């Protein structure tokens, strides 16, 4: 018989799921036609906020539903970031979609449901929970990518994302079934036992299953060599949706990856560390070099996000508490930087619609100095220039890598950071030194708010980093290392 | 037991054969029909495993609903077979490679099971004594696995919302029948009595 | 051959012989019944339309169906040149086979010998649902293989229609199963010996059957089964005013006969299912002498014939639905209604059980 108390641990998820369903009903029957999407958006933000409050009320570590759901400081740290990322994405979506005449109330509903999936991923303690969370999130994202269904590029993005995502889900499931076949269990705790049993290191099936699982997850975090979908999807999807893609789902998938590897396969650390190092190096290299030739700023952000996934994976590869701490701090700072950068991209809009080419930013410093300043700061932070927040993010993961004696990895990371600085600086140069193009039209207030908030965070993080670092330290302890 | 074995080989042979026929069949409609045959044989195998509930569900859901829609779509598609086959031959080596790897792994899996029988003995939810497997399924589905059950429900909800979001269009100016309005109409609103004077018309 | 093998073969042989014998018995009985039900169908329409109906072959036209059978069998089977021959001929076979296969699990009586059924399956209800959902394949395959516009339109219509109504049909069945707590059809019937009537202190009677507590579901079930079997007023699959004869346009001779046979057997199956789920199967209307001395199979047959009569009356009296009305009824009326009823029934049962 189920204990009724166990549901309390999943309260944020329950609030979100029930809220999404309620919002669906409100959207279909409740709101008047005129401002459906706005009201739905605000309601969704309210629901996300409520879930956040419920999340903050939780303490300690709870394992419920037969270990399928884990609520611990690690999960809560990431969940809070995910909720914030989703709420910000909704905030960014208001203006853009209205102008594109794609403002429908289903967008916030789908974002809410995707968020439920992400929270499930972060809390997963079982392969089934992992898959269900992942699929819930991905399915909602496929639809979101194609949300502007009359736009060819958006439909194409949705289609590509769907086909490749389904492929990766298939691989993941295949890996999961292999793992089940060889260990007889789907729970991470049971897998950990099987992975640390004598002879596990030579157990071909277990390792093959792990590799397939990693491949599936690498697809979702768009790590090289499973990144092909990212630029096209980022470019084709509506910009607020791209902002959402780049932020919350990445965080959830990274957290899931860390959870599976440490909680489930701690015993096979030597085996998977090599794979993670390879993926990290490949992602960092590709993120740095492929971005150089880009002219579309959304594509550039796609490659940038691939690179950042590589940097974050360095923390995982370190395999230490410091590494996880670095990963968590990295994810938090990356979230803010990305959302800020996308807020700036959303502000790139002229009378006849949004523009996405980097050249269109020419001379922004003359036409709109504050925006140019904030964007420059965010880009430099993404590159990791001290004393901006991005520098500290990289600092923590590289320090962890050095401590774990992964010198090669750390050095490659630093070198690729330098390379990436080149293309970020190129945009800064375009903004400050090229001949001015006509100014952008007025920015929507929420977008401006996100822009400024992100800019302030990036600038002032160095002044008072303690709360984030402390929270990350506490969170990192809950994974079994 | 002998009878079970005979049926097992019958069902598995047919399942494999129809699975192969799905790929080889020239006509996509025939391919779907073979797919349905494969589903049937899979259901037969379920019955041999005493999982009659799953067998029936497989037929109701996959054969009765999913495959029908599949057939529906395939019949309406205008597929160029020659082009399709050219692509098939071009990609065949890759497909064979992937299939081979998967097969090798499955064989490895089988070998491990024979060598180490532990996984088979650690079944997460064995069927309790004296209960049909439908009941056994019901007993754990809503208690032990409630989280997965609800999660799967949400996935399906997203699929439904997604399908509607991407395809539903409200056309302007379409007349729709409102049966409630029709029924509620009384003689007062529906009929106008006009006295026509002779020779004047309306 | 060792003695063990011989006993084994003997056992299997006996089992096989019994199963085949029973199947043949049910099959022949069923086909005979269908022949007369077909006649009854025509007679009922005729009566409603104040005609005489078939009255030439045999006394009162009793042998009309057999005459039709001979006529169809001796005609030439025409296969259109552009047709996909294999699928074209497979389609009627699928329809007829699926329809007949459903009768393997239908219990017709229970007495000292046990349940009168070929296979007393644990999941009999699901088996019936599965088989009835297969009926659509005959229609789709026939429509597509004819390689002609009208049949294809008919096939498309039927695919959408049958799937739509299957959903609410499934939910209706679930409400019954919730009350019974078993998927075995014989148990469903025996569960109806006690109910509202016995709760009031009356002897076991028709008031105990499920039609009374689940009256709305019984109505939904009846209408859905009309749609599921493509019967008027939902015979849009073969709407002759629009599609000539729908998916059967290109069929003639024995294939056509098989389609017709499959259709009528499917209707009879639906009547039997309604009888089992809602009308107490083989139970007598009141459990007193002399009614309970009559063999159960008689009551079962009487109820099936009554249901069939309702089907015929529906055909005779109700005008054909338009397609959008049909879809609206299925998805917007029946589906929500049956969904709500599932919740209500489950809730009521939970309250009764805890009280």
Coordinates of C-alpha atoms in Angstrom, one line a residue, chain A:
Chain A
X1 CA 0.0 0.0 0.0
X2 CA 1.3 3.5 -0.8
X3 CA 2.1 5.9 2.0
X4 CA 0.1 9.1 1.5
X5 CA 3.0 11.1 2.9
X6 CA 5.2 10.2 -0.1
X7 CA 3.4 12.5 -2.4
X8 CA 4.6 15.5 -0.4
X9 CA 8.1 15.1 -1.8
X10 CA 6.8 15.5 -5.3
X11 CA 4.7 18.6 -4.4
X12 CA 6.4 21.0 -6.9
X13 CA 5.8 18.5 -9.7
X14 CA 2.2 17.9 -8.7
X15 CA 1.6 21.7 -8.5
X16 CA 3.1 22.1 -12.0
X17 CA 1.2 19.2 -13.6
X18 CA -2.1 20.2 -12.0
X19 CA -1.5 23.8 -12.9
X20 CA -0.7 22.9 -16.5
X21 CA -3.9 21.0 -16.8
X22 CA -5.9 23.7 -15.1
X23 CA -4.3 26.3 -17.4
X24 CA -5.3 24.1 -20.4
X25 CA -8.9 24.2 -19.2
X26 CA -8.8 27.9 -18.6
X27 CA -7.3 28.5 -22.0
X28 CA -9.9 26.4 -23.7
X29 CA -12.9 27.7 -21.8
X30 CA -12.0 30.4 -19.3
X31 CA -10.1 33.3 -20.8
X32 CA -11.7 35.8 -23.2
X33 CA -10.2 35.8 -26.7
X34 CA -8.3 39.0 -26.7
X35 CA -5.6 38.5 -24.2
X36 CA -5.6 34.7 -23.8
X37 CA -1.9 34.2 -24.3
X38 CA -0.9 37.0 -21.9
X39 CA -3.1 35.8 -19.1
X40 CA -2.0 32.2 -19.7
X41 CA 1.6 33.3 -19.6
X42 CA 1.2 35.2 -16.3
X43 CA -0.8 32.3 -14.8
X44 CA 2.0 30.0 -15.8
X45 CA 4.6 32.2 -14.2
X46 CA 2.5 32.2 -11.1
X47 CA 2.3 28.4 -11.1
X48 CA 6.0 28.2 -11.6
X49 CA 6.4 30.5 -8.7
X50 CA 4.1 28.4 -6.5
X51 CA 6.1 25.3 -7.4
X52 CA 9.3 27.2 -6.4
X53 CA 7.8 28.1 -3.1
X54 CA 6.8 24.4 -2.5
X55 CA 10.4 23.5 -3.5
X56 CA 11.9 25.9 -1.0
X57 CA 9.8 24.3 1.7
X58 CA 11.4 21.0 1.3
X59 CA 14.4 19.9 3.4
X60 CA 16.6 16.8 3.7
X61 CA 16.7 13.9 1.4
X62 CA 13.6 11.9 0.5
X63 CA 13.3 8.8 -1.7
X64 CA 9.8 8.0 -2.6
X65 CA 7.8 5.9 -5.1
X66 CA 10.2 2.9 -4.5
X67 CA 13.3 5.1 -5.0
X68 CA 12.1 6.3 -8.4
X69 CA 11.9 9.9 -7.2
X70 CA 14.7 11.5 -5.2
X71 CA 14.3 14.9 -3.5
X72 CA 17.7 16.0 -2.2
X73 CA 19.6 19.3 -2.1
X74 CA 21.2 18.5 -5.5
X75 CA 17.8 18.1 -7.1
X76 CA 16.4 21.1 -5.5
X77 CA 19.3 23.3 -6.5
X78 CA 18.8 22.4 -10.2
X79 CA 15.1 22.4 -10.0
X80 CA 15.1 26.0 -8.7
X81 CA 17.2 27.0 -11.6
X82 CA 15.0 25.2 -14.1
X83 CA 11.9 26.9 -12.7
X84 CA 13.6 30.2 -12.9
X85 CA 14.7 29.5 -16.5
X86 CA 11.2 28.4 -17.6
X87 CA 9.6 31.5 -16.0
X88 CA 12.1 33.8 -17.7
X89 CA 11.4 32.1 -21.0
X90 CA 7.7 32.7 -20.7
X91 CA 8.5 36.3 -19.8
X92 CA 10.5 36.7 -22.9
X93 CA 7.9 35.1 -25.1
X94 CA 5.1 37.6 -24.6
X95 CA 6.1 40.3 -27.0
X96 CA 7.8 38.3 -29.7
X97 CA 5.0 35.8 -30.3
X98 CA 2.4 38.4 -30.3
X99 CA 4.1 40.2 -33.1
X100 CA 4.6 36.9 -35.0
X101 CA 0.9 36.3 -34.5
X102 CA 1.7 33.0 -32.8
X103 CA 0.6 34.0 -29.4
X104 CA -1.5 31.1 -28.3
X105 CA -2.2 30.0 -24.8
X106 CA -0.7 26.5 -25.4
X107 CA 2.8 27.9 -25.3
X108 CA 2.9 28.4 -21.5
X109 CA 1.1 25.1 -21.0
X110 CA 3.7 23.3 -23.0
X111 CA 6.5 25.1 -21.2
X112 CA 4.9 24.1 -17.9
X113 CA 4.6 20.4 -19.0
X114 CA 8.2 20.5 -20.3
X115 CA 9.2 21.8 -16.9
X116 CA 7.4 19.0 -15.1
X117 CA 9.5 16.6 -17.3
X118 CA 12.7 18.4 -16.4
X119 CA 11.9 18.3 -12.7
X120 CA 11.2 14.5 -13.1
X121 CA 14.6 14.1 -14.8
X122 CA 16.4 16.0 -12.1
X123 CA 14.8 13.8 -9.4
X124 CA 15.0 10.6 -11.3
X125 CA 16.2 7.6 -9.3
X126 CA 15.2 4.9 -11.8
X127 CA 15.7 4.3 -15.4
X128 CA 12.0 4.4 -16.0
X129 CA 11.6 7.7 -14.3
X130 CA 14.6 9.0 -16.3
X131 CA 13.0 8.0 -19.6
X132 CA 9.6 9.3 -18.7
X133 CA 10.9 12.6 -17.6
X134 CA 13.1 12.9 -20.6
X135 CA 10.3 12.0 -23.0
X136 CA 7.8 14.4 -21.4
X137 CA 10.3 17.2 -21.7
X138 CA 11.4 16.3 -25.2
X139 CA 8.0 15.8 -26.6
X140 CA 6.9 19.3 -25.4
X141 CA 10.1 20.8 -26.8
X142 CA 9.5 19.2 -30.3
X143 CA 6.2 20.9 -30.4
X144 CA 7.6 24.2 -29.1
X145 CA 10.2 24.2 -31.8
X146 CA 7.5 23.9 -34.5
X147 CA 5.3 26.3 -32.6
X148 CA 5.2 28.9 -35.5
X149 CA 3.7 26.3 -37.7
X150 CA 3.2 28.6 -40.7
X151 CA 6.9 29.3 -40.7
X152 CA 8.9 26.9 -42.8
X153 CA 12.0 27.1 -40.7
X154 CA 10.1 26.6 -37.5
X155 CA 8.4 23.5 -38.9
X156 CA 11.7 22.2 -40.2
X157 CA 13.3 22.8 -36.8
X158 CA 10.5 20.9 -35.1
X159 CA 10.8 18.0 -37.6
X160 CA 14.6 17.7 -37.3
X161 CA 14.5 17.9 -33.6
X162 CA 11.8 15.3 -33.5
X163 CA 13.4 12.8 -35.7
X164 CA 16.9 13.1 -34.1
X165 CA 15.4 13.2 -30.7
X166 CA 13.3 10.1 -31.3
X167 CA 16.5 8.4 -32.5
X168 CA 18.3 9.4 -29.4
X169 CA 15.4 8.2 -27.2
X170 CA 15.6 4.9 -29.0
X171 CA 19.3 4.6 -28.2
X172 CA 18.7 5.5 -24.6
X173 CA 16.0 2.9 -24.3
X174 CA 18.1 0.3 -25.9
X175 CA 20.9 1.1 -23.4
X176 CA 18.4 1.0 -20.6
X177 CA 17.1 -2.4 -21.6
X178 CA 20.6 -3.7 -21.8
X179 CA 21.2 -2.4 -18.3
X180 CA 18.1 -4.0 -17.1
X181 CA 19.0 -7.2 -18.8
X182 CA 22.4 -7.3 -17.1
X183 CA 21.5 -6.1 -13.7
X184 CA 17.9 -7.1 -13.3
X185 CA 16.9 -3.8 -11.9
X186 CA 16.0 -0.3 -13.2
X187 CA 16.7 1.7 -10.0
X188 CA 19.9 3.6 -9.8
X189 CA 20.6 2.1 -6.4
X190 CA 20.4 -1.4 -7.8
X191 CA 22.5 -0.4 -10.8
X192 CA 25.1 1.1 -8.4
X193 CA 25.2 -2.3 -6.7
X194 CA 25.7 -4.1 -10.0
X195 CA 28.2 -1.6 -11.2
X196 CA 30.4 -1.9 -8.1
X197 CA 30.1 -5.7 -7.9
X198 CA 33.3 -7.6 -8.7
X199 CA 33.7 -8.2 -12.4
X200 CA 31.5 -5.3 -13.3
X201 CA 34.3 -3.6 -15.1
X202 CA 34.5 -6.5 -17.6
X203 CA 30.8 -6.9 -17.9
X204 CA 30.4 -6.1 -21.5
X205 CA 26.6 -5.7 -21.4
X206 CA 26.6 -3.4 -18.5
X207 CA 29.2 -1.1 -20.2
X208 CA 27.5 -1.3 -23.6
X209 CA 24.2 -0.3 -21.9
X210 CA 26.0 2.6 -20.1
X211 CA 27.5 3.8 -23.4
X212 CA 24.1 3.8 -25.1
X213 CA 22.6 5.6 -22.2
X214 CA 25.3 8.2 -22.4
X215 CA 24.8 8.6 -26.1
X216 CA 21.1 9.2 -25.6
X217 CA 21.8 11.8 -22.9
X218 CA 24.6 13.4 -24.9
X219 CA 22.0 14.0 -27.7
X220 CA 19.8 15.8 -25.2
X221 CA 22.6 18.1 -23.9
X222 CA 23.8 18.5 -27.5
X223 CA 27.3 17.4 -26.8
X224 CA 29.6 16.5 -29.7
X225 CA 29.4 14.2 -31.6
X226 CA 25.6 14.3 -31.1
X227 CA 25.1 17.9 -31.6
X228 CA 24.1 18.1 -35.3
X229 CA 20.5 19.1 -34.6
X230 CA 21.4 22.1 -32.4
X231 CA 22.3 24.9 -34.9
X232 CA 19.3 24.2 -37.1
X233 CA 16.9 23.9 -34.3
X234 CA 18.2 27.0 -32.6
X235 CA 17.9 28.9 -35.8
X236 CA 14.5 27.7 -36.8
X237 CA 12.6 27.8 -33.6
X238 CA 11.0 31.0 -32.5
X239 CA 13.6 33.0 -30.5
X240 CA 11.9 32.9 -27.1
X241 CA 11.6 29.1 -27.5
X242 CA 15.3 29.0 -28.4
X243 CA 16.0 30.9 -25.3
X244 CA 14.1 28.3 -23.4
X245 CA 15.9 25.4 -25.2
X246 CA 19.3 26.8 -24.4
X247 CA 18.5 27.3 -20.7
X248 CA 16.3 25.0 -18.7
X249 CA 16.5 21.7 -20.6
X250 CA 20.3 21.8 -20.8
X251 CA 20.4 22.2 -17.0
X252 CA 18.0 19.4 -16.4
X253 CA 19.8 17.0 -18.7
X254 CA 23.2 17.8 -17.3
X255 CA 21.9 17.2 -13.8
X256 CA 20.4 14.0 -14.9
X257 CA 23.7 12.9 -16.5
X258 CA 25.5 13.7 -13.3
X259 CA 23.0 11.8 -11.3
X260 CA 23.0 8.7 -13.4
X261 CA 26.8 8.6 -13.6
X262 CA 27.5 9.2 -10.0
X263 CA 24.5 7.6 -8.3
X264 CA 24.1 4.7 -10.7
X265 CA 27.5 4.0 -12.1
X266 CA 30.0 5.2 -9.5
X267 CA 31.6 1.8 -9.6
X268 CA 32.4 2.2 -13.3
X269 CA 33.9 5.6 -12.9
X270 CA 37.1 4.7 -14.8
X271 CA 35.1 3.5 -17.7
X272 CA 32.8 6.4 -18.2
X273 CA 35.3 9.1 -17.3
X274 CA 37.1 8.5 -20.6
X275 CA 33.9 8.9 -22.5
X276 CA 33.0 12.1 -20.7
X277 CA 36.5 13.5 -21.2
X278 CA 36.3 12.7 -24.9
X279 CA 32.8 14.3 -25.2
X280 CA 33.9 17.3 -23.2
X281 CA 37.0 17.9 -25.4
X282 CA 35.2 17.4 -28.6
X283 CA 32.3 19.8 -27.5
X284 CA 34.7 22.5 -26.4
X285 CA 36.7 22.3 -29.6
X286 CA 33.7 22.3 -31.9
X287 CA 32.0 25.0 -29.9
X288 CA 35.0 27.2 -30.3
X289 CA 36.0 26.6 -33.9
X290 CA 32.6 26.1 -35.7
X291 CA 31.2 29.2 -34.2
X292 CA 33.8 31.4 -35.9
X293 CA 32.3 31.3 -39.3
X294 CA 28.7 32.0 -38.2
X295 CA 26.8 35.0 -39.4
X296 CA 23.5 34.3 -37.7
X297 CA 23.5 35.1 -34.1
X298 CA 21.2 32.3 -33.1
X299 CA 23.4 29.8 -34.8
X300 CA 26.3 31.3 -33.1
X301 CA 24.6 30.9 -29.7
X302 CA 23.9 27.3 -30.6
X303 CA 27.6 26.6 -31.1
X304 CA 28.4 28.6 -28.0
X305 CA 26.0 26.4 -26.0
X306 CA 27.7 23.3 -27.4
X307 CA 31.0 24.7 -26.2
X308 CA 29.5 25.5 -22.8
X309 CA 28.2 21.9 -22.4
X310 CA 31.8 20.8 -23.0
X311 CA 33.0 23.1 -20.2
X312 CA 30.3 21.9 -17.8
X313 CA 31.2 18.3 -18.6
X314 CA 34.7 19.0 -17.4
X315 CA 33.2 19.3 -13.9
X316 CA 31.6 15.9 -14.4
X317 CA 34.8 14.3 -15.6
X318 CA 36.6 15.5 -12.5
X319 CA 34.5 13.1 -10.6
X320 CA 34.9 14.9 -7.3
X321 CA 32.7 17.0 -5.0
X322 CA 34.6 20.0 -6.2
X323 CA 33.7 19.0 -9.8
X324 CA 30.0 18.7 -9.1
X325 CA 30.1 22.0 -7.2
X326 CA 31.8 23.5 -10.2
X327 CA 29.2 22.0 -12.5
X328 CA 26.3 23.4 -10.5
X329 CA 27.8 26.9 -10.3
X330 CA 28.6 26.7 -14.0
X331 CA 25.0 25.7 -14.8
X332 CA 23.6 28.5 -12.7
X333 CA 25.8 31.2 -14.3
X334 CA 25.3 29.8 -17.8
X335 CA 21.6 30.0 -17.3
X336 CA 21.7 33.7 -16.5
X337 CA 24.1 34.5 -19.3
X338 CA 22.2 32.6 -21.9
X339 CA 18.8 34.1 -21.0
X340 CA 20.4 37.6 -20.9
X341 CA 22.0 37.0 -24.3
X342 CA 18.7 35.8 -25.8
X343 CA 16.9 38.8 -24.3
X344 CA 19.3 40.9 -26.3
X345 CA 18.7 38.9 -29.4
X346 CA 14.9 39.4 -28.9
X347 CA 15.6 43.1 -28.8
X348 CA 17.1 42.9 -32.3
X349 CA 14.0 44.0 -34.1
X350 CA 13.2 46.6 -36.7
X351 CA 9.9 47.8 -38.1
X352 CA 9.5 44.9 -40.5
X353 CA 10.3 42.1 -38.1
X354 CA 13.1 40.6 -36.1
X355 CA 16.7 40.4 -37.5
X356 CA 19.2 37.7 -36.7
X357 CA 22.4 38.5 -38.6
X358 CA 25.4 39.6 -36.6
X359 CA 26.0 42.5 -39.1
X360 CA 22.7 44.0 -38.1
X361 CA 24.3 44.9 -34.7
X362 CA 26.7 47.2 -36.4
X363 CA 27.2 50.4 -34.5
X364 CA 24.7 49.5 -31.8
X365 CA 26.9 51.5 -29.4
X366 CA 25.8 54.7 -31.2
X367 CA 22.1 53.9 -31.5
X368 CA 21.6 52.1 -28.2
X369 CA 24.5 52.3 -25.9
X370 CA 23.0 50.5 -22.8
X371 CA 22.0 47.5 -24.9
X372 CA 25.3 47.4 -26.6
X373 CA 27.0 47.6 -23.2
X374 CA 25.0 44.8 -21.7
X375 CA 25.3 42.5 -24.7
X376 CA 29.0 43.1 -24.8
X377 CA 29.3 42.2 -21.1
X378 CA 27.2 39.1 -21.5
X379 CA 29.3 38.0 -24.5
X380 CA 32.5 38.6 -22.6
X381 CA 31.1 36.7 -19.7
X382 CA 30.2 33.8 -22.0
X383 CA 33.8 33.9 -23.2
X384 CA 35.0 33.8 -19.6
X385 CA 36.7 37.2 -19.2
X386 CA 37.4 38.2 -15.6
X387 CA 36.0 39.6 -13.5
X388 CA 32.6 38.7 -15.0
X389 CA 30.6 35.8 -13.8
X390 CA 31.5 33.5 -16.7
X391 CA 35.1 33.6 -15.6
X392 CA 34.3 32.2 -12.2
X393 CA 32.1 29.5 -13.7
X394 CA 35.0 28.3 -15.8
X395 CA 37.4 28.8 -12.9
X396 CA 35.6 26.3 -10.7
X397 CA 35.4 23.5 -13.2
X398 CA 38.9 23.9 -14.3
X399 CA 40.2 24.0 -10.7
X400 CA 38.3 20.8 -10.1
X401 CA 39.8 19.2 -13.2
X402 CA 43.3 20.3 -12.1
X403 CA 42.7 18.8 -8.7
X404 CA 41.7 15.6 -10.3
X405 CA 45.0 15.7 -12.3
X406 CA 43.2 16.1 -15.6
X407 CA 45.7 18.7 -16.7
X408 CA 45.3 18.0 -20.4
X409 CA 41.5 18.5 -20.2
X410 CA 41.9 21.8 -18.3
X411 CA 44.5 23.1 -20.7
X412 CA 42.4 22.3 -23.7
X413 CA 39.5 24.0 -22.0
X414 CA 41.5 27.1 -21.4
X415 CA 42.8 27.2 -25.0
X416 CA 39.3 26.8 -26.4
X417 CA 38.1 29.6 -24.2
X418 CA 40.7 31.8 -25.8
X419 CA 39.5 30.8 -29.3
X420 CA 35.9 31.4 -28.3
X421 CA 36.9 34.8 -27.1
X422 CA 37.7 35.7 -30.7
X423 CA 34.2 35.3 -32.0
X424 CA 32.6 36.9 -29.0
X425 CA 35.0 39.9 -29.4
X426 CA 34.1 40.1 -33.1
X427 CA 30.5 40.9 -32.2
X428 CA 31.7 43.4 -29.7
X429 CA 33.8 45.0 -32.4
X430 CA 30.8 45.1 -34.8
X431 CA 28.8 46.8 -32.1
X432 CA 31.3 49.4 -31.1
X433 CA 33.4 50.1 -34.1
X434 CA 31.4 49.5 -37.3
X435 CA 29.3 52.0 -39.1
X436 CA 25.9 52.4 -37.5
X437 CA 22.9 50.8 -39.0
X438 CA 19.4 52.1 -38.2
X439 CA 18.4 51.6 -34.6
X440 CA 16.2 48.8 -33.4
X441 CA 12.6 49.5 -32.5
X442 CA 11.6 49.9 -28.9
X443 CA 12.2 46.8 -26.7
X444 CA 9.4 45.3 -24.7
X445 CA 9.7 46.1 -21.0
X446 CA 10.0 42.4 -19.9
X447 CA 12.7 41.7 -22.3
X448 CA 14.6 44.8 -21.1
X449 CA 14.1 43.7 -17.5
X450 CA 15.6 40.3 -18.2
X451 CA 18.5 42.0 -20.1
X452 CA 19.3 44.4 -17.3
X453 CA 18.9 41.7 -14.5
X454 CA 21.3 39.4 -16.3
X455 CA 23.7 42.1 -17.0
X456 CA 23.8 43.1 -13.3
X457 CA 24.2 39.6 -12.2
X458 CA 27.1 39.0 -14.6
X459 CA 28.8 42.2 -13.5
X460 CA 28.2 42.0 -9.8
X461 CA 28.6 38.2 -9.2
X462 CA 32.3 38.7 -8.2
X463 CA 31.2 41.0 -5.4
X464 CA 29.1 38.5 -3.5
X465 CA 29.5 35.0 -4.8
X466 CA 29.0 33.3 -1.4
X467 CA 25.3 32.3 -1.5
X468 CA 25.6 30.5 -4.9
X469 CA 28.8 28.8 -3.9
X470 CA 27.4 27.7 -0.5
X471 CA 24.3 26.4 -2.0
X472 CA 26.2 24.5 -4.7
X473 CA 28.6 23.1 -2.1
X474 CA 25.6 21.8 0.0
X475 CA 24.0 20.4 -3.1
X476 CA 27.1 18.6 -4.4
X477 CA 27.3 16.6 -1.2
X478 CA 24.1 14.8 -1.9
X479 CA 25.5 12.8 -4.8
X480 CA 27.4 9.7 -3.9
X481 CA 30.9 10.3 -5.1

